[in-house]
PDB file of C-alpha atoms and ligand atoms in Angstrom:
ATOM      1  CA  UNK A   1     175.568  -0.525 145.117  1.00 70.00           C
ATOM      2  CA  UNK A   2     176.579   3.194 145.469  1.00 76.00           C
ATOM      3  CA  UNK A   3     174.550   3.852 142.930  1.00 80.00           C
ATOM      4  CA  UNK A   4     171.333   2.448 144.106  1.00 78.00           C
ATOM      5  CA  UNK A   5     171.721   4.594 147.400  1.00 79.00           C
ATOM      6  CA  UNK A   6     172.104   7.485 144.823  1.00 79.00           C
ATOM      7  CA  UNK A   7     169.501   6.543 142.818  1.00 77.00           C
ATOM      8  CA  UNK A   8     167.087   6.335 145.745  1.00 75.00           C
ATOM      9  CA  UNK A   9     168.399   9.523 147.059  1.00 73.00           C
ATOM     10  CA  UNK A  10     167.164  10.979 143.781  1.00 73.00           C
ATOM     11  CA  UNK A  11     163.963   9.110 143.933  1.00 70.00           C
ATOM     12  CA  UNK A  12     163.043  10.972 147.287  1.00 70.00           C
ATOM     13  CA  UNK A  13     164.160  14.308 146.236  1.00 64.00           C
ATOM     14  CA  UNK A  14     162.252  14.269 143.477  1.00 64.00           C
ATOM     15  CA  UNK A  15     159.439  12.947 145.222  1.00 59.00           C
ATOM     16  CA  UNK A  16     159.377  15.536 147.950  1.00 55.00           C
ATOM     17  CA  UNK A  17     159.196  18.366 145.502  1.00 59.00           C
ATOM     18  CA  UNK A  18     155.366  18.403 144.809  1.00 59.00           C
ATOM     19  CA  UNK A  19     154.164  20.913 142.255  1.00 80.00           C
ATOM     20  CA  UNK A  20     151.065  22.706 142.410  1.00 93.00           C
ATOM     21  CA  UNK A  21     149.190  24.726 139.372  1.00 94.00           C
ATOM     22  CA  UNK A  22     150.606  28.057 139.041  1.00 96.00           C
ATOM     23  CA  UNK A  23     147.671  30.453 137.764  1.00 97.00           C
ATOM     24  CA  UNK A  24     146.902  31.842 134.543  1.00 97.00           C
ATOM     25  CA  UNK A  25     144.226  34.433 133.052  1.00 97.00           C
ATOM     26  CA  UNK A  26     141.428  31.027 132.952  1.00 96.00           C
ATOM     27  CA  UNK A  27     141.965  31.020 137.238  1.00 97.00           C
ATOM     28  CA  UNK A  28     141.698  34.499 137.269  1.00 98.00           C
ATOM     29  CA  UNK A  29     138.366  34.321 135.598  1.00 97.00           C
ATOM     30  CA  UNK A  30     137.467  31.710 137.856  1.00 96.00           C
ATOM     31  CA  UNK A  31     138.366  33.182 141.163  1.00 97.00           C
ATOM     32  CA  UNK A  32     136.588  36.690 139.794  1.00 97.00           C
ATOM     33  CA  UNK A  33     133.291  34.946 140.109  1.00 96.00           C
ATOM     34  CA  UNK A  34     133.713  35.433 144.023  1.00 96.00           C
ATOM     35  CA  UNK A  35     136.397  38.097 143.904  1.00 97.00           C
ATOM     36  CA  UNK A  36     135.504  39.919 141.462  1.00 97.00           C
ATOM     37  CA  UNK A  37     139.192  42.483 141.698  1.00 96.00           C
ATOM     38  CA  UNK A  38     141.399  39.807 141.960  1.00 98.00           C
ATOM     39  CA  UNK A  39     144.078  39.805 140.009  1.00 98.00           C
ATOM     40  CA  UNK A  40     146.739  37.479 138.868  1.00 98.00           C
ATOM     41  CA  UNK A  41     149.550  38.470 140.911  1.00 98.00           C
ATOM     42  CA  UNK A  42     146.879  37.762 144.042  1.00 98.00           C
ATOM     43  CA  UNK A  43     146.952  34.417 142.673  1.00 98.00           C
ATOM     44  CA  UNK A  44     150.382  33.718 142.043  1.00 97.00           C
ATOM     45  CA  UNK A  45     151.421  35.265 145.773  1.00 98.00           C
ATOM     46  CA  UNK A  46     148.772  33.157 147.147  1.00 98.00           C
ATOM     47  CA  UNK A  47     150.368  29.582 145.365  1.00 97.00           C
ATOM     48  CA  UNK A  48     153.561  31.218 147.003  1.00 96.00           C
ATOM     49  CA  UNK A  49     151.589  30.849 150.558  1.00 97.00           C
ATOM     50  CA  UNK A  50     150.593  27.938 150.207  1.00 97.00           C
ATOM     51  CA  UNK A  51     153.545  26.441 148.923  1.00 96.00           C
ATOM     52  CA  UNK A  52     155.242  27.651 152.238  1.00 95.00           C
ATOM     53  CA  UNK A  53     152.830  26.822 154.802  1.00 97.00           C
ATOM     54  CA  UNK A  54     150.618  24.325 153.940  1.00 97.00           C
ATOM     55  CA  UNK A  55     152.681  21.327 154.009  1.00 95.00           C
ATOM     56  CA  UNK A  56     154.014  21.536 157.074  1.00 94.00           C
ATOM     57  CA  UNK A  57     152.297  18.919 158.942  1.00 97.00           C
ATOM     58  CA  UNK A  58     150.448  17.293 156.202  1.00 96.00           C
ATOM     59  CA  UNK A  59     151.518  16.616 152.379  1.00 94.00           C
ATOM     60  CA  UNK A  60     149.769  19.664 150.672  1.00 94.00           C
ATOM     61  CA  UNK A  61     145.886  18.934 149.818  1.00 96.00           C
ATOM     62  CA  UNK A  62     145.854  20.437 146.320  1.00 95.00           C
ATOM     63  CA  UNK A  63     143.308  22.988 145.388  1.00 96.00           C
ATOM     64  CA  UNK A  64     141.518  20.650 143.153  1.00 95.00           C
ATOM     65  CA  UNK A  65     140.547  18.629 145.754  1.00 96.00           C
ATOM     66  CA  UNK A  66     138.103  20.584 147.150  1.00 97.00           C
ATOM     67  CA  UNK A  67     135.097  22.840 146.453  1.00 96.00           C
ATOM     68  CA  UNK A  68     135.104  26.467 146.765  1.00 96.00           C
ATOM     69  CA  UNK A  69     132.293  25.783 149.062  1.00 96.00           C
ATOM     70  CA  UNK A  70     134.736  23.387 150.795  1.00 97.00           C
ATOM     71  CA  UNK A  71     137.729  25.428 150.754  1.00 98.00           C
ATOM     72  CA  UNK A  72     135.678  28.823 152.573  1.00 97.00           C
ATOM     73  CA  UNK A  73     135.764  26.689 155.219  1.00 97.00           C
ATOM     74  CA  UNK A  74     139.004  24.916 155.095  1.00 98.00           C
ATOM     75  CA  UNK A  75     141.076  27.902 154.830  1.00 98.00           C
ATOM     76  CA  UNK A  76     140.345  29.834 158.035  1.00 98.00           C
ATOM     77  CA  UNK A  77     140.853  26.920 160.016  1.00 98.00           C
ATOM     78  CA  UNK A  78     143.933  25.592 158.770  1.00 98.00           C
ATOM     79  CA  UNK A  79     145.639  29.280 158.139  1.00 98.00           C
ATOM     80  CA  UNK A  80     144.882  29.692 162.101  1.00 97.00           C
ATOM     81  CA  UNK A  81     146.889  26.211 162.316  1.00 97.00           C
ATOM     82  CA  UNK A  82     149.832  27.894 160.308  1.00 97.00           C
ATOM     83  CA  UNK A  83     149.308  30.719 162.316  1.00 97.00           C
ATOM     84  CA  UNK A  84     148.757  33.240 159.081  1.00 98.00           C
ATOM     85  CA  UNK A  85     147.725  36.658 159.233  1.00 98.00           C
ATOM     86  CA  UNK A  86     144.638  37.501 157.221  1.00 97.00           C
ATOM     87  CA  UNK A  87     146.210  39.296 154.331  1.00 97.00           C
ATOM     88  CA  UNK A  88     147.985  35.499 153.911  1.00 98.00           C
ATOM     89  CA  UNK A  89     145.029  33.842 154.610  1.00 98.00           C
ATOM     90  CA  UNK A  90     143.106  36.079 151.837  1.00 98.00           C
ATOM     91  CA  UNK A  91     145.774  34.790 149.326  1.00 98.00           C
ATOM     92  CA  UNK A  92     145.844  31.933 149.527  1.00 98.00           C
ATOM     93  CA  UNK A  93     142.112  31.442 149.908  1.00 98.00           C
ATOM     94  CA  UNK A  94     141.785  33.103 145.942  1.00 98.00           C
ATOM     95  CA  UNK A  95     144.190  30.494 145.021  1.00 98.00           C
ATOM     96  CA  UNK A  96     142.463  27.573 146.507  1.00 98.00           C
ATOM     97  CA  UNK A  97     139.214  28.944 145.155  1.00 98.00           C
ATOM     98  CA  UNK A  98     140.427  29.275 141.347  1.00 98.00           C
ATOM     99  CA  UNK A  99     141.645  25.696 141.098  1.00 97.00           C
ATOM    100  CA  UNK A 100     138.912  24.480 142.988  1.00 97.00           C
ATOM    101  CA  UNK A 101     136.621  21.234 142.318  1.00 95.00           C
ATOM    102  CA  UNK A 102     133.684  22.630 140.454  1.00 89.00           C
ATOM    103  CA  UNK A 103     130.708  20.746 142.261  1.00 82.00           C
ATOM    104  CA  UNK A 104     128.632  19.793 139.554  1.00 72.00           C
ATOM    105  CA  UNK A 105     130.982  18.618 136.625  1.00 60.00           C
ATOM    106  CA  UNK A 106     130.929  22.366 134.677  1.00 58.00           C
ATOM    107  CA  UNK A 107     133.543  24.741 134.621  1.00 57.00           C
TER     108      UNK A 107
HETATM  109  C1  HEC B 201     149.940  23.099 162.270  1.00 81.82           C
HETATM  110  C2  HEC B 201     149.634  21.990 161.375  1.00 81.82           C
HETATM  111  C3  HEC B 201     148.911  22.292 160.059  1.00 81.82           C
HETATM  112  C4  HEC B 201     149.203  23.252 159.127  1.00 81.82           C
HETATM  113  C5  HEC B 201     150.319  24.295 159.161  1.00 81.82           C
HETATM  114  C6  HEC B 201     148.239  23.095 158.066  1.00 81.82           C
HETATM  115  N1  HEC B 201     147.410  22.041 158.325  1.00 81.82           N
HETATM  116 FE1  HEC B 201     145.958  21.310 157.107  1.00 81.82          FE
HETATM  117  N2  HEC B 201     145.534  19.855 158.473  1.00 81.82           N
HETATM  118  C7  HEC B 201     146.176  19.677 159.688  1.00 81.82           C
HETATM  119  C8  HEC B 201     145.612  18.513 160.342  1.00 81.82           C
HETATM  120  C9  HEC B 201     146.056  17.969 161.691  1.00 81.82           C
HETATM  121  C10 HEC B 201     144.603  18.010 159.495  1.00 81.82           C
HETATM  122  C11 HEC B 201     143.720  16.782 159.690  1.00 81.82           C
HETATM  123  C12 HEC B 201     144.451  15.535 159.324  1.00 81.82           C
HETATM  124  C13 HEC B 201     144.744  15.435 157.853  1.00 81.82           C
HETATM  125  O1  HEC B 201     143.809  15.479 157.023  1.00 81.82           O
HETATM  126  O2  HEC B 201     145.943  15.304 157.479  1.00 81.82           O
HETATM  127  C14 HEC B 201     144.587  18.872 158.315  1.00 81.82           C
HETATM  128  C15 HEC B 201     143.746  18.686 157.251  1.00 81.82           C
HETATM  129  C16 HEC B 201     143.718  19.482 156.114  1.00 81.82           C
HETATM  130  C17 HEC B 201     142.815  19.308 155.001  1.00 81.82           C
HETATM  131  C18 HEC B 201     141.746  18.236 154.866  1.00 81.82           C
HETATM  132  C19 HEC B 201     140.470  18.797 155.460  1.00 81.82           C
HETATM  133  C20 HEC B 201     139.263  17.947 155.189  1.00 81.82           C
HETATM  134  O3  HEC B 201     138.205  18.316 155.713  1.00 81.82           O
HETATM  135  O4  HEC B 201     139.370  16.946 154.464  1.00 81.82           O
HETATM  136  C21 HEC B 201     143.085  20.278 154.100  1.00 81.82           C
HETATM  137  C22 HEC B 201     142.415  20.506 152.770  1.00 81.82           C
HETATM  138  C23 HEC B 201     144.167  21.083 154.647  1.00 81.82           C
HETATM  139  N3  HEC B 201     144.535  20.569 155.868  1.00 81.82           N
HETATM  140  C24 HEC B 201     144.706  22.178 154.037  1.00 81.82           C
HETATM  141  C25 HEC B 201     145.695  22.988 154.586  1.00 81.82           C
HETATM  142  C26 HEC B 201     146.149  24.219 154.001  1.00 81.82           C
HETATM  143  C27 HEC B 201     145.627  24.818 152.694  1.00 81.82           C
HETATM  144  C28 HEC B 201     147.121  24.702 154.794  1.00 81.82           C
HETATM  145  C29 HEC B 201     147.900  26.014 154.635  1.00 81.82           C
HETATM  146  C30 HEC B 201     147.149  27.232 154.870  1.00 81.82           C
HETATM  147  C31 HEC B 201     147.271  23.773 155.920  1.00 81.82           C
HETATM  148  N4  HEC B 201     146.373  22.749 155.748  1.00 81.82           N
HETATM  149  C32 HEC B 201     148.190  23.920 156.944  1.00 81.82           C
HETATM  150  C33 HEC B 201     147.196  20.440 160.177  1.00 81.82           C
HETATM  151  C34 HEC B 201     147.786  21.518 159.556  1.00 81.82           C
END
């Protein structure tokens, strides 16, 4: 019996530790399309961001799930909601936008 409870301790812990992408040179293309400087470390402090403040009151939407179109408008609102400074904001935007959705199919 102790060892169920233990078990399903693990179970949640493991469960509550969500992963998302980290970013590599093929995001960095991707993001470059609409920021054309941005560089990988933007990326990888904007995953950082998000990580932090973007599951606070919801489980974290990953990037994939949404177009860049969708996440230009996402962003603002919800960085307001986390009460982010633009700088933040900017970050984490470039990371949204280089794992987002691509709308029609192609990369
Ligand atoms: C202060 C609370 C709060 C914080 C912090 C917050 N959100 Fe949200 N978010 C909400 C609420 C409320 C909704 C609407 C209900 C839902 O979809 O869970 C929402 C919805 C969303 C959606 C779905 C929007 C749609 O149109 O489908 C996305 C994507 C999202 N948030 C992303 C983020 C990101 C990225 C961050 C970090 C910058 C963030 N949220 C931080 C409260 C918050």
């Amino acid at each position: 019996m102790k060892y169920f409870v233990v078990l399903l301790l693990l179970l949640a812990m493991a469960c509550s530790v969500q992963k998302l992408p980290a970013p590599g040179e093929q995001q960095v293309k991707q993001a470059a399309k609409r920021f054309p400087q941005v560089t990988l470390a933007e990326l990888t402090k904007g995953k950082m961001l998000f990580e932090q403040n973007c599951n606070k009151c919801h489980k974290y939407h990953k990037p994939e799930e949404h177009t860049e179109l969708e996440w230009m408008s996402i962003i603002p609102v919800m960085s307001s909601r986390a009460k982010l400074d633009q700088v933040s904001q900017s970050y984490i935007l470039k990371y949204a936008v280089a794992f987002a959705k691509q709308p029609d199919g192609n990369p």
